[in-house]
Tab-separated table of C-alpha atoms in Angstrom:
chain	number	residue	atom	x	y	z
A	531	UNK	CA	-0.855	71.694	8.824
A	532	UNK	CA	-2.357	74.501	6.755
A	533	UNK	CA	-0.517	77.628	5.854
A	534	UNK	CA	-2.467	80.847	6.132
A	535	UNK	CA	-1.341	83.703	3.942
A	536	UNK	CA	-0.890	86.974	5.751
A	537	UNK	CA	-2.199	89.937	3.810
A	538	UNK	CA	0.370	92.700	3.451
A	539	UNK	CA	-0.594	96.161	4.630
A	540	UNK	CA	1.190	99.391	3.783
A	541	UNK	CA	3.142	99.254	7.046
A	542	UNK	CA	3.826	95.522	7.036
A	543	UNK	CA	5.204	93.077	4.536
A	544	UNK	CA	5.489	89.308	4.942
A	545	UNK	CA	9.234	89.748	4.410
A	546	UNK	CA	9.543	92.716	6.780
A	547	UNK	CA	9.810	90.515	9.867
A	548	UNK	CA	13.127	89.217	8.539
A	549	UNK	CA	14.591	92.585	7.542
A	550	UNK	CA	15.644	93.612	11.028
A	551	UNK	CA	17.156	90.261	12.058
A	552	UNK	CA	20.724	91.415	12.479
A	553	UNK	CA	21.844	87.899	13.406
A	554	UNK	CA	21.106	86.755	9.836
A	555	UNK	CA	24.027	86.608	7.388
A	556	UNK	CA	24.407	89.898	5.515
A	557	UNK	CA	23.567	88.225	2.182
A	558	UNK	CA	20.233	87.026	3.625
A	559	UNK	CA	19.459	90.462	5.080
A	560	UNK	CA	20.298	92.160	1.781
A	561	UNK	CA	18.193	89.698	-0.207
A	562	UNK	CA	15.215	90.090	2.132
A	563	UNK	CA	15.513	93.880	2.112
A	564	UNK	CA	15.832	93.914	-1.704
A	565	UNK	CA	12.750	91.719	-2.137
A	566	UNK	CA	10.753	93.801	0.352
A	567	UNK	CA	11.602	97.083	-1.356
A	568	UNK	CA	11.001	95.588	-4.814
A	569	UNK	CA	7.571	94.364	-3.716
A	570	UNK	CA	6.693	97.793	-2.307
A	571	UNK	CA	7.833	99.610	-5.440
A	572	UNK	CA	6.017	97.178	-7.693
A	573	UNK	CA	2.768	97.557	-5.760
A	574	UNK	CA	3.072	101.355	-5.605
A	575	UNK	CA	3.968	101.534	-9.297
A	576	UNK	CA	6.499	104.311	-8.905
A	577	UNK	CA	6.102	104.906	-12.633
A	578	UNK	CA	2.295	105.027	-12.778
A	579	UNK	CA	1.053	105.629	-16.288
A	580	UNK	CA	4.143	104.156	-17.935
A	581	UNK	CA	5.646	100.711	-18.013
A	582	UNK	CA	9.015	100.373	-16.332
A	583	UNK	CA	10.900	100.392	-19.655
A	584	UNK	CA	8.890	103.372	-20.872
A	585	UNK	CA	9.742	105.279	-17.692
A	586	UNK	CA	13.448	104.470	-18.105
A	587	UNK	CA	13.526	105.687	-21.722
A	588	UNK	CA	11.457	108.789	-20.938
A	589	UNK	CA	13.708	109.692	-17.994
A	590	UNK	CA	16.740	109.428	-20.261
A	591	UNK	CA	15.177	111.582	-23.004
A	592	UNK	CA	13.705	114.041	-20.471
A	593	UNK	CA	17.110	114.496	-18.805
A	594	UNK	CA	18.557	115.289	-22.253
A	595	UNK	CA	15.660	117.708	-22.841
A	596	UNK	CA	16.448	119.513	-19.569
A	597	UNK	CA	20.059	119.919	-20.753
A	598	UNK	CA	19.488	121.098	-24.308
A	599	UNK	CA	15.791	122.012	-24.621
A	600	UNK	CA	15.386	119.485	-27.464
A	601	UNK	CA	15.726	116.019	-25.989
A	602	UNK	CA	17.071	114.478	-29.184
A	603	UNK	CA	18.643	111.152	-28.184
A	604	UNK	CA	20.299	108.535	-30.369
A	605	UNK	CA	18.753	105.076	-30.194
A	606	UNK	CA	22.295	103.740	-29.712
A	607	UNK	CA	22.589	105.933	-26.623
A	608	UNK	CA	19.287	104.551	-25.299
A	609	UNK	CA	20.588	101.005	-25.845
A	610	UNK	CA	23.861	101.738	-24.080
A	611	UNK	CA	22.394	103.649	-21.126
A	612	UNK	CA	19.494	101.302	-20.410
A	613	UNK	CA	21.123	97.907	-20.996
A	614	UNK	CA	17.877	96.844	-22.675
A	615	UNK	CA	17.801	94.489	-25.611
A	616	UNK	CA	17.395	96.126	-29.012
A	617	UNK	CA	13.965	94.509	-29.381
A	618	UNK	CA	12.909	95.924	-25.988
A	619	UNK	CA	14.083	99.402	-26.936
A	620	UNK	CA	12.246	99.183	-30.275
A	621	UNK	CA	8.997	98.068	-28.608
A	622	UNK	CA	9.347	100.706	-25.899
A	623	UNK	CA	10.135	103.548	-28.308
A	624	UNK	CA	7.283	102.481	-30.608
A	625	UNK	CA	4.890	102.501	-27.654
A	626	UNK	CA	6.084	105.950	-26.537
A	627	UNK	CA	5.720	107.244	-30.101
A	628	UNK	CA	2.187	105.809	-30.275
A	629	UNK	CA	1.359	107.593	-26.988
A	630	UNK	CA	2.703	110.833	-28.454
A	631	UNK	CA	5.567	111.315	-25.993
A	632	UNK	CA	8.378	110.729	-28.517
A	633	UNK	CA	8.974	111.151	-32.223
A	634	UNK	CA	11.478	109.121	-34.259
A	635	UNK	CA	13.719	110.815	-36.767
A	636	UNK	CA	16.701	109.922	-38.921
A	637	UNK	CA	19.918	111.898	-38.978
A	638	UNK	CA	19.782	114.061	-42.095
A	639	UNK	CA	23.516	113.625	-42.768
A	640	UNK	CA	23.685	109.914	-41.940
A	641	UNK	CA	20.358	108.267	-42.732
A	642	UNK	CA	21.408	105.152	-40.821
A	643	UNK	CA	21.374	106.883	-37.426
A	644	UNK	CA	18.006	106.891	-35.691
A	645	UNK	CA	17.052	109.353	-32.959
A	646	UNK	CA	14.087	109.936	-30.719
A	647	UNK	CA	12.973	113.380	-29.703
A	648	UNK	CA	10.664	114.534	-26.941
A	649	UNK	CA	7.394	115.923	-28.354
A	650	UNK	CA	6.991	119.289	-26.590
A	651	UNK	CA	3.191	119.322	-27.012
A	652	UNK	CA	2.978	116.161	-24.878
A	653	UNK	CA	5.482	117.300	-22.261
A	654	UNK	CA	2.702	118.317	-19.797
A	655	UNK	CA	1.292	114.760	-19.990
A	656	UNK	CA	4.685	113.264	-19.212
A	657	UNK	CA	5.317	115.800	-16.436
A	658	UNK	CA	2.057	114.750	-14.757
A	659	UNK	CA	3.252	111.124	-14.716
A	660	UNK	CA	6.727	112.248	-13.618
A	661	UNK	CA	5.239	114.376	-10.813
A	662	UNK	CA	3.419	111.318	-9.393
A	663	UNK	CA	6.718	109.426	-9.403
A	664	UNK	CA	8.434	112.315	-7.631
A	665	UNK	CA	5.622	112.365	-5.061
A	666	UNK	CA	6.296	108.702	-4.288
A	667	UNK	CA	10.025	109.470	-4.021
A	668	UNK	CA	9.190	112.326	-1.623
A	669	UNK	CA	7.130	109.930	0.476
A	670	UNK	CA	10.159	107.625	0.717
A	671	UNK	CA	12.238	110.615	1.865
A	672	UNK	CA	9.570	111.475	4.443
A	673	UNK	CA	9.570	107.900	5.775
A	674	UNK	CA	13.315	107.268	5.968
A	675	UNK	CA	14.652	110.819	6.269
A	676	UNK	CA	16.841	112.880	3.977
A	677	UNK	CA	20.155	111.437	5.176
A	678	UNK	CA	19.097	107.824	4.618
A	679	UNK	CA	17.437	108.739	1.303
A	680	UNK	CA	20.675	110.399	0.153
A	681	UNK	CA	22.613	107.300	1.254
A	682	UNK	CA	20.151	105.039	-0.567
A	683	UNK	CA	20.477	107.140	-3.741
A	684	UNK	CA	24.278	107.084	-3.454
A	685	UNK	CA	24.289	103.295	-3.042
A	686	UNK	CA	21.956	102.825	-6.032
A	687	UNK	CA	24.113	105.185	-8.113
A	688	UNK	CA	27.205	103.203	-7.101
A	689	UNK	CA	25.585	99.923	-8.171
A	690	UNK	CA	24.462	101.468	-11.451
A	691	UNK	CA	27.912	102.941	-12.112
A	692	UNK	CA	29.507	99.543	-11.504
A	693	UNK	CA	27.426	98.235	-14.387
A	694	UNK	CA	27.547	94.830	-12.805
A	695	UNK	CA	25.284	92.232	-14.333
A	696	UNK	CA	22.702	90.869	-11.959
A	697	UNK	CA	23.002	88.022	-11.271
A	698	UNK	CA	26.747	87.655	-11.685
A	699	UNK	CA	27.894	84.795	-13.871
A	700	UNK	CA	29.100	81.861	-11.840
A	701	UNK	CA	32.188	79.993	-12.826
A	702	UNK	CA	31.467	76.430	-13.863
A	703	UNK	CA	32.119	73.938	-11.136
A	704	UNK	CA	34.479	71.149	-12.064
């Protein structure tokens, strides 16, 4: 018996058939839905122009910039807020500095503290990338409606606030 792969189209996913099976256990439905959405987001590259880690760091620094007009963010804050490894943050920040989006600087009073700052001259470049991401988010809102999009955002925020490690550590079986 040969297995023929079904090509996914924008309106269909090989996993989509299983999403609406309400007789499936909730864990199976959640897993299938998660994988389907992850596959869609990966293929649409919600963060076009930036890697995922770059988009996460830039969003953090940009949010700070919107608050204070400077966007100066401690590397320790980036580590804490992103849950990335130090090596990942270093690679990501170095890449963003090389692209001109960020600039590294040391605290003048405490030379040990390292910060990154948004480079205002390159803000239009970042905003163009950010705008494409917001357009994709708007498309999601258009597809599922504002109420479901608000619920989805609330659920994602709740998961993020819980800070739960994925996957959870299993206790050793005896």
